[in-house]
Short mmCIF file of C-alpha atoms in Angstrom, two decimals:
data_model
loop_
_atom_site.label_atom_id
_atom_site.label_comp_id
_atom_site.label_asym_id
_atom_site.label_seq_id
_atom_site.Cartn_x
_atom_site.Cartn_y
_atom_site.Cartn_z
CA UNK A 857 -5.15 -15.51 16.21
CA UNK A 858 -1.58 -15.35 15.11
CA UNK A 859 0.83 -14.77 18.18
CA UNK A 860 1.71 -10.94 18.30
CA UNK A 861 5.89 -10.21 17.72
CA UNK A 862 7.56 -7.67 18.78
CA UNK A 863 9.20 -6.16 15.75
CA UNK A 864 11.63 -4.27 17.93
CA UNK A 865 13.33 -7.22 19.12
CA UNK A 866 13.30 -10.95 20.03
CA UNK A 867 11.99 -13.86 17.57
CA UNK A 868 12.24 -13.45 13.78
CA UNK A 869 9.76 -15.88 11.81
CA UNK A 870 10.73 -17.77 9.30
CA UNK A 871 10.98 -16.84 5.84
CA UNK A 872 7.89 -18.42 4.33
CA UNK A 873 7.83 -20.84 0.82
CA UNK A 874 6.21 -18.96 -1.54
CA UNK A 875 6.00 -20.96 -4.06
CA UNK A 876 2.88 -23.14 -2.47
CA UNK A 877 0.84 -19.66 -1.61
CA UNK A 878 -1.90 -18.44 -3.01
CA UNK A 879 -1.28 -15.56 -4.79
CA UNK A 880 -4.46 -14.47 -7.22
CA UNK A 881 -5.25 -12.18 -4.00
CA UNK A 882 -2.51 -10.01 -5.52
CA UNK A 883 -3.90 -9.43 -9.37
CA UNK A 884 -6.10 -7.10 -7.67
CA UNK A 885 -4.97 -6.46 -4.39
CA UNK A 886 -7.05 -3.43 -3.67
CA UNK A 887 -10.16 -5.41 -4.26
CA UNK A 888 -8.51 -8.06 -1.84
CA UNK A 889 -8.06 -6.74 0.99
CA UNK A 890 -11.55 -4.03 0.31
CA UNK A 891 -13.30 -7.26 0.40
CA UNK A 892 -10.84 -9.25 2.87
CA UNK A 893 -9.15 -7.91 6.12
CA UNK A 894 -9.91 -4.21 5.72
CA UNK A 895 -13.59 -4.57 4.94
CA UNK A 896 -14.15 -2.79 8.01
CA UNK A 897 -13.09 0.04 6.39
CA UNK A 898 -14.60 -0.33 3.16
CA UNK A 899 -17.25 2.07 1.41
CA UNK A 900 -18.81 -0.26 -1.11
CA UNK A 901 -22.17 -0.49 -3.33
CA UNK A 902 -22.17 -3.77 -5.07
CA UNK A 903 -18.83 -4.95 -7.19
CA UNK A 904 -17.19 -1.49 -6.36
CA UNK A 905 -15.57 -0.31 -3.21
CA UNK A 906 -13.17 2.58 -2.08
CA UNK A 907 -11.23 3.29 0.89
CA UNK A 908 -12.48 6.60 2.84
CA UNK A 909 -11.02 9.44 0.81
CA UNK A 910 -8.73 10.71 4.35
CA UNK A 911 -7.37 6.51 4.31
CA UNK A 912 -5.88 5.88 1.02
CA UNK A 913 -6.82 7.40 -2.32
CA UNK A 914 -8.18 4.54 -3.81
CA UNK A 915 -11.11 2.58 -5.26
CA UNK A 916 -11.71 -1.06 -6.61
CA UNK A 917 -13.48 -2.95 -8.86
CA UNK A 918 -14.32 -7.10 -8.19
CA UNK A 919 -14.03 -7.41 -12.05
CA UNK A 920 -12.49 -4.02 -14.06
CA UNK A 921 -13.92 -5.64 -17.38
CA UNK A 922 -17.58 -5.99 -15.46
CA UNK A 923 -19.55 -2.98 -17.20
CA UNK A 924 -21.79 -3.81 -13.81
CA UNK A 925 -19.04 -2.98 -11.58
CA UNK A 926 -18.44 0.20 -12.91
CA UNK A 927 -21.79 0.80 -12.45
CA UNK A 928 -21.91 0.24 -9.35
CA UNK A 929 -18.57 2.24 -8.99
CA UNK A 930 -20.48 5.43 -10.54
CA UNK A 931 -23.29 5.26 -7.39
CA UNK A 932 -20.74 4.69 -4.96
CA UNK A 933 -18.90 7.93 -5.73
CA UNK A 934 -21.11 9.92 -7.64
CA UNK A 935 -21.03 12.04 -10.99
CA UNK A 936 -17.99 14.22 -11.96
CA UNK A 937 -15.34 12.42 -9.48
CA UNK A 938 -12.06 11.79 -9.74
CA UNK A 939 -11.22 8.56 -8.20
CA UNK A 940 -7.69 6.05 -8.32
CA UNK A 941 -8.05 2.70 -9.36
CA UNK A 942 -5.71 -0.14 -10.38
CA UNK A 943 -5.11 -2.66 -11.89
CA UNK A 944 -7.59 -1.39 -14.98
CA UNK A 945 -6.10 -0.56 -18.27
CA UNK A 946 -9.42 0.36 -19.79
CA UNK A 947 -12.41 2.58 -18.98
CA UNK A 948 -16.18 2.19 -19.98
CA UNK A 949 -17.80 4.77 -22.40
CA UNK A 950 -18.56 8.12 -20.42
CA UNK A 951 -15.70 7.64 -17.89
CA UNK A 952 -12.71 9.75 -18.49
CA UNK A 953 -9.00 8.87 -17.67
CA UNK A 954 -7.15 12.28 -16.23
CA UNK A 955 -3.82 10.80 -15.17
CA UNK A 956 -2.28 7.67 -14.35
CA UNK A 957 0.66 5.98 -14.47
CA UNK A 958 2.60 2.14 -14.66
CA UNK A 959 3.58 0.59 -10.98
CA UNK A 960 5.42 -2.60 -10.20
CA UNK A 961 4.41 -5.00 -7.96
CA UNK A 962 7.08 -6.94 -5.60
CA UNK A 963 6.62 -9.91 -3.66
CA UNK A 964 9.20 -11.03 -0.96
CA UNK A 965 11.19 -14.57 -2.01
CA UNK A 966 13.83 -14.31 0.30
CA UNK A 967 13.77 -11.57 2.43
CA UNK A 968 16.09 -11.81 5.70
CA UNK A 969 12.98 -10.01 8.20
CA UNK A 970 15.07 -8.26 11.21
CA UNK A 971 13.83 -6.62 14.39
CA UNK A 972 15.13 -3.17 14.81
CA UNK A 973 15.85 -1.70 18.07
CA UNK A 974 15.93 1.28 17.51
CA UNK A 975 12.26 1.69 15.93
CA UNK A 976 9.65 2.66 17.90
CA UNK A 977 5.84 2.02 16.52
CA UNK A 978 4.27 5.42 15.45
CA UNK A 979 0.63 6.12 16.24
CA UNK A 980 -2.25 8.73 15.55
CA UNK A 981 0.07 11.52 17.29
CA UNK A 982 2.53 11.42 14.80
CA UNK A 983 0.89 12.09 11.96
CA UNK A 984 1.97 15.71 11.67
CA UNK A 985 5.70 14.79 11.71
CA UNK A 986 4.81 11.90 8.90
CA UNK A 987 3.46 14.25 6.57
CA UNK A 988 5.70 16.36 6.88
CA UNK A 989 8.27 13.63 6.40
CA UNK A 990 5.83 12.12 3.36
CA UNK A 991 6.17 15.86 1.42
CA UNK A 992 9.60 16.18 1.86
CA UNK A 993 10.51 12.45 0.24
CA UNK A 994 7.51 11.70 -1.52
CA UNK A 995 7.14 7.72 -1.28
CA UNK A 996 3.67 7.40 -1.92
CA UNK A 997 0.25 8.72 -1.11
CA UNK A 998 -0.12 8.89 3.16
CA UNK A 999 -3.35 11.15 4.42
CA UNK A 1000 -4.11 11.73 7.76
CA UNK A 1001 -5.77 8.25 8.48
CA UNK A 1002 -3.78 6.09 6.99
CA UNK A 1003 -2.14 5.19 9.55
CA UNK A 1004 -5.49 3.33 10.36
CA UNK A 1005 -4.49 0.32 7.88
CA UNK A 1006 -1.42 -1.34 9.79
CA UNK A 1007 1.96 -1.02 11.68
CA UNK A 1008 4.20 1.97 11.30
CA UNK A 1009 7.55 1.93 12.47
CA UNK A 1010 9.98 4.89 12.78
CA UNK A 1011 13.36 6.02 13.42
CA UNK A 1012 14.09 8.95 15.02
CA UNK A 1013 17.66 10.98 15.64
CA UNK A 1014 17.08 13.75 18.42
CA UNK A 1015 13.96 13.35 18.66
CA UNK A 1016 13.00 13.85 14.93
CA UNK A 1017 11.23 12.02 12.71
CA UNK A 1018 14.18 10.71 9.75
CA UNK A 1019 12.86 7.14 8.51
CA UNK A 1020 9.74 5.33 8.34
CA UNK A 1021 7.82 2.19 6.78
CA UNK A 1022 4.69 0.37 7.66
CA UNK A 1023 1.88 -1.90 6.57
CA UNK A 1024 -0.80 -0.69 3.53
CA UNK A 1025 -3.29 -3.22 1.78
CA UNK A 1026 -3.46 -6.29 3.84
CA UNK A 1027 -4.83 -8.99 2.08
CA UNK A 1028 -5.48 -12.68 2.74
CA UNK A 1029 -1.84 -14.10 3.15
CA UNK A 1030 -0.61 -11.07 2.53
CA UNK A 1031 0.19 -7.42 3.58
CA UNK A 1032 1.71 -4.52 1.66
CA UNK A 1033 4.93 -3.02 2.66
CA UNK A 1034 4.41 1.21 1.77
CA UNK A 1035 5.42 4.03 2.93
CA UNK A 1036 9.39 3.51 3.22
CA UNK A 1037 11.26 6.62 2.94
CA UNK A 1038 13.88 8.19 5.11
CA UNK A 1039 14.91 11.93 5.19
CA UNK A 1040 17.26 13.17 1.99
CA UNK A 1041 20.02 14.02 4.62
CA UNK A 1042 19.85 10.63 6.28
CA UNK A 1043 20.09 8.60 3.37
CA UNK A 1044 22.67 6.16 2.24
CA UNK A 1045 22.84 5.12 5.97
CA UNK A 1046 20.34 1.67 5.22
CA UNK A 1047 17.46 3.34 7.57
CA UNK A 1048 14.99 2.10 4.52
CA UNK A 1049 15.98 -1.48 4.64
CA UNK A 1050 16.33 -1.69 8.38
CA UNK A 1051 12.70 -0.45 8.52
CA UNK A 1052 11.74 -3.06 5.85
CA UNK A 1053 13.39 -5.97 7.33
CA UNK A 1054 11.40 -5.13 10.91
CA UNK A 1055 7.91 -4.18 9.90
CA UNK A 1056 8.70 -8.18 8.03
CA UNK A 1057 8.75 -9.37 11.47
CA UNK A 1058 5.40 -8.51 12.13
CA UNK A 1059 3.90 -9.53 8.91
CA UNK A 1060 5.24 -13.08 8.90
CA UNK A 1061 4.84 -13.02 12.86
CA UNK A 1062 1.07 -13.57 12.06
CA UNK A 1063 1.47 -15.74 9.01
CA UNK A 1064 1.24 -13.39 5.86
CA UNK A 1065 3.83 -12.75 3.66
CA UNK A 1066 4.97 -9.34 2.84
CA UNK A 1067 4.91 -7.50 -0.51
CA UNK A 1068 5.06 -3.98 -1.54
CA UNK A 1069 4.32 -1.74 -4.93
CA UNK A 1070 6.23 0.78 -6.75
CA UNK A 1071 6.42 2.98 -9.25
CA UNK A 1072 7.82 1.43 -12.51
CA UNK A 1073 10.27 4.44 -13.59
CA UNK A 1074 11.60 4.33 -9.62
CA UNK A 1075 14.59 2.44 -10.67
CA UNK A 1076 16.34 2.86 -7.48
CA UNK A 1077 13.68 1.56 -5.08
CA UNK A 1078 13.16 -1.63 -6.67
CA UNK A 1079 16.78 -2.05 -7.23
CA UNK A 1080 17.00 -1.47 -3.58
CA UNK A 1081 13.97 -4.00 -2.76
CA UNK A 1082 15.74 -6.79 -5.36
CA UNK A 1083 18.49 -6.58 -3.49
CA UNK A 1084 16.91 -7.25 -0.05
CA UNK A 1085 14.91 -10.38 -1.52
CA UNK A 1086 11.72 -9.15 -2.90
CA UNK A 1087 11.10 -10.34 -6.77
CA UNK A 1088 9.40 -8.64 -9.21
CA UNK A 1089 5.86 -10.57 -9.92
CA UNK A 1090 4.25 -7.73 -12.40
CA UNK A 1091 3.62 -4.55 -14.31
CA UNK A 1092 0.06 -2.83 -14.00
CA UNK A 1093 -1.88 0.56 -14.88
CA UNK A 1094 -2.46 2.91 -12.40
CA UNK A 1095 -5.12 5.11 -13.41
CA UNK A 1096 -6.73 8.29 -12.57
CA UNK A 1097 -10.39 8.56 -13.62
CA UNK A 1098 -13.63 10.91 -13.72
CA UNK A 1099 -16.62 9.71 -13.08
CA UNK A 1100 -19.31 10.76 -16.09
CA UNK A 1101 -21.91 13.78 -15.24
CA UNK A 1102 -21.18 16.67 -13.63
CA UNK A 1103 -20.86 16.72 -9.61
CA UNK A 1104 -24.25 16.96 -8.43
CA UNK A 1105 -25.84 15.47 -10.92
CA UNK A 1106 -26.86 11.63 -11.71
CA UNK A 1107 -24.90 11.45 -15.09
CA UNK A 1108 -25.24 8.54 -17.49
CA UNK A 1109 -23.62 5.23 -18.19
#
């Protein structure tokens, strides 16, 4: 087991070469870490899994062009449901695609990871004040377990919640970087990147390498993550689909 670092202060590990990792864990990172680290927390029949719908609002396929998998997708979450998934661009006959969008996927090629002091690690009792903070900034999707998946930092002025960042998908060699956002009244004060640089600590601390995901009309986050050292590795779907049948019912593939 990978020593444990404090994030708040002392050692920083090393920037790590990626150029010699493997990173084909990342084409379908949801799948990755479903079937990697976070199996634990996996719901899965077959070549499909999901996260528990109160963790993170998403499901994965081993192979999106597998008419199997989707099968096996359809008995995992039943007829007539709306379920995430990504990276697919195109749906079998009978499913139906609601929503969805294009996200960006970063990877970290010369980040400088910092501890930060003043963070303190946020647990199960904050929740409330993270949700609240989540609505009011709107960084990504954060329900009332997902705080389950990883490390959460925060900074707080008097008391209140005003920044935060932590640790999504964790796959092997690698662990997601979500969740960053910091009060409208607090920003342009580098909370966001202070938060990023220290929840790096702990991610290289036990040997992965960080990355992170955004949406790809957020111009000013991924400016914001270029400019720290992350790179931009690719563009992929993000879509919303429905399951075919009607809830209740069996449906047909």
């Amino acid at each position: 087991m990978a020593p444990q670092t404090d994030v708040r202060g002392g050692g920083v590990p090393p920037a790590l070469d990626t150029s010699v990792l493997d990173t084909s864990p990342l084409d379908n990172a949801v799948w990755a870490a479903l079937d990697g680290p976070h199996a634990h927390l996996a719901e899965r029949v077959g070549r499909a899994a999901r996260y528990p719908t109160d963790v993170y609002a998403f499901a994965a396929l081993e192979d999106p062009l597998d008419p199997a998998a989707w099968a096996d997708l359809h008995t995992l979450v039943g007829a007539g449901t709306v379920v995430r998934i990504k990276p697919v661009e195109q749906v079998p006959d009978g499913w139906e695609v609601v929503g969805g969008g294009v996200g960006v996927q970063l990877v970290d090629t010369a980040l400088r990871a910092r501890p930060a002091p003043e963070a303190v690690r946020l647990g199960p009792e904050d929740v409330p004040e993270i949700l609240d903070l989540v609505a009011r900034t709107r960084p990504g999707p954060f329900l009332k377990r997902t705080i389950e998946l990883g490390t959460y930092l925060g900074i707080r002025e008097r008391g209140r919640l005003i920044a935060m960042a932590g640790e999504r998908l964790r796959l092997p060699g690698w662990t997601e970087i979500s969740a960053v956002c910091t009060a409208p009244e607090h920003r342009g004060r580098g909370l966001a990147t202070r938060l990023v640089r220290a929840v790096a600590v702990g991610i290289r601390g036990r040997g992965d390498t960080p990355f992170l995901h955004a949406a790809a009309d957020n111009a000013s986050a991924i400016r914001l993550y270029e400019s720290i050292g992350f790179t931009l590795r690719r563009r992929s779907p993000v879509l919303v689909v429905r399951s075919p049948g009607t809830p209740g019912g069996t449906g047909a593939l």
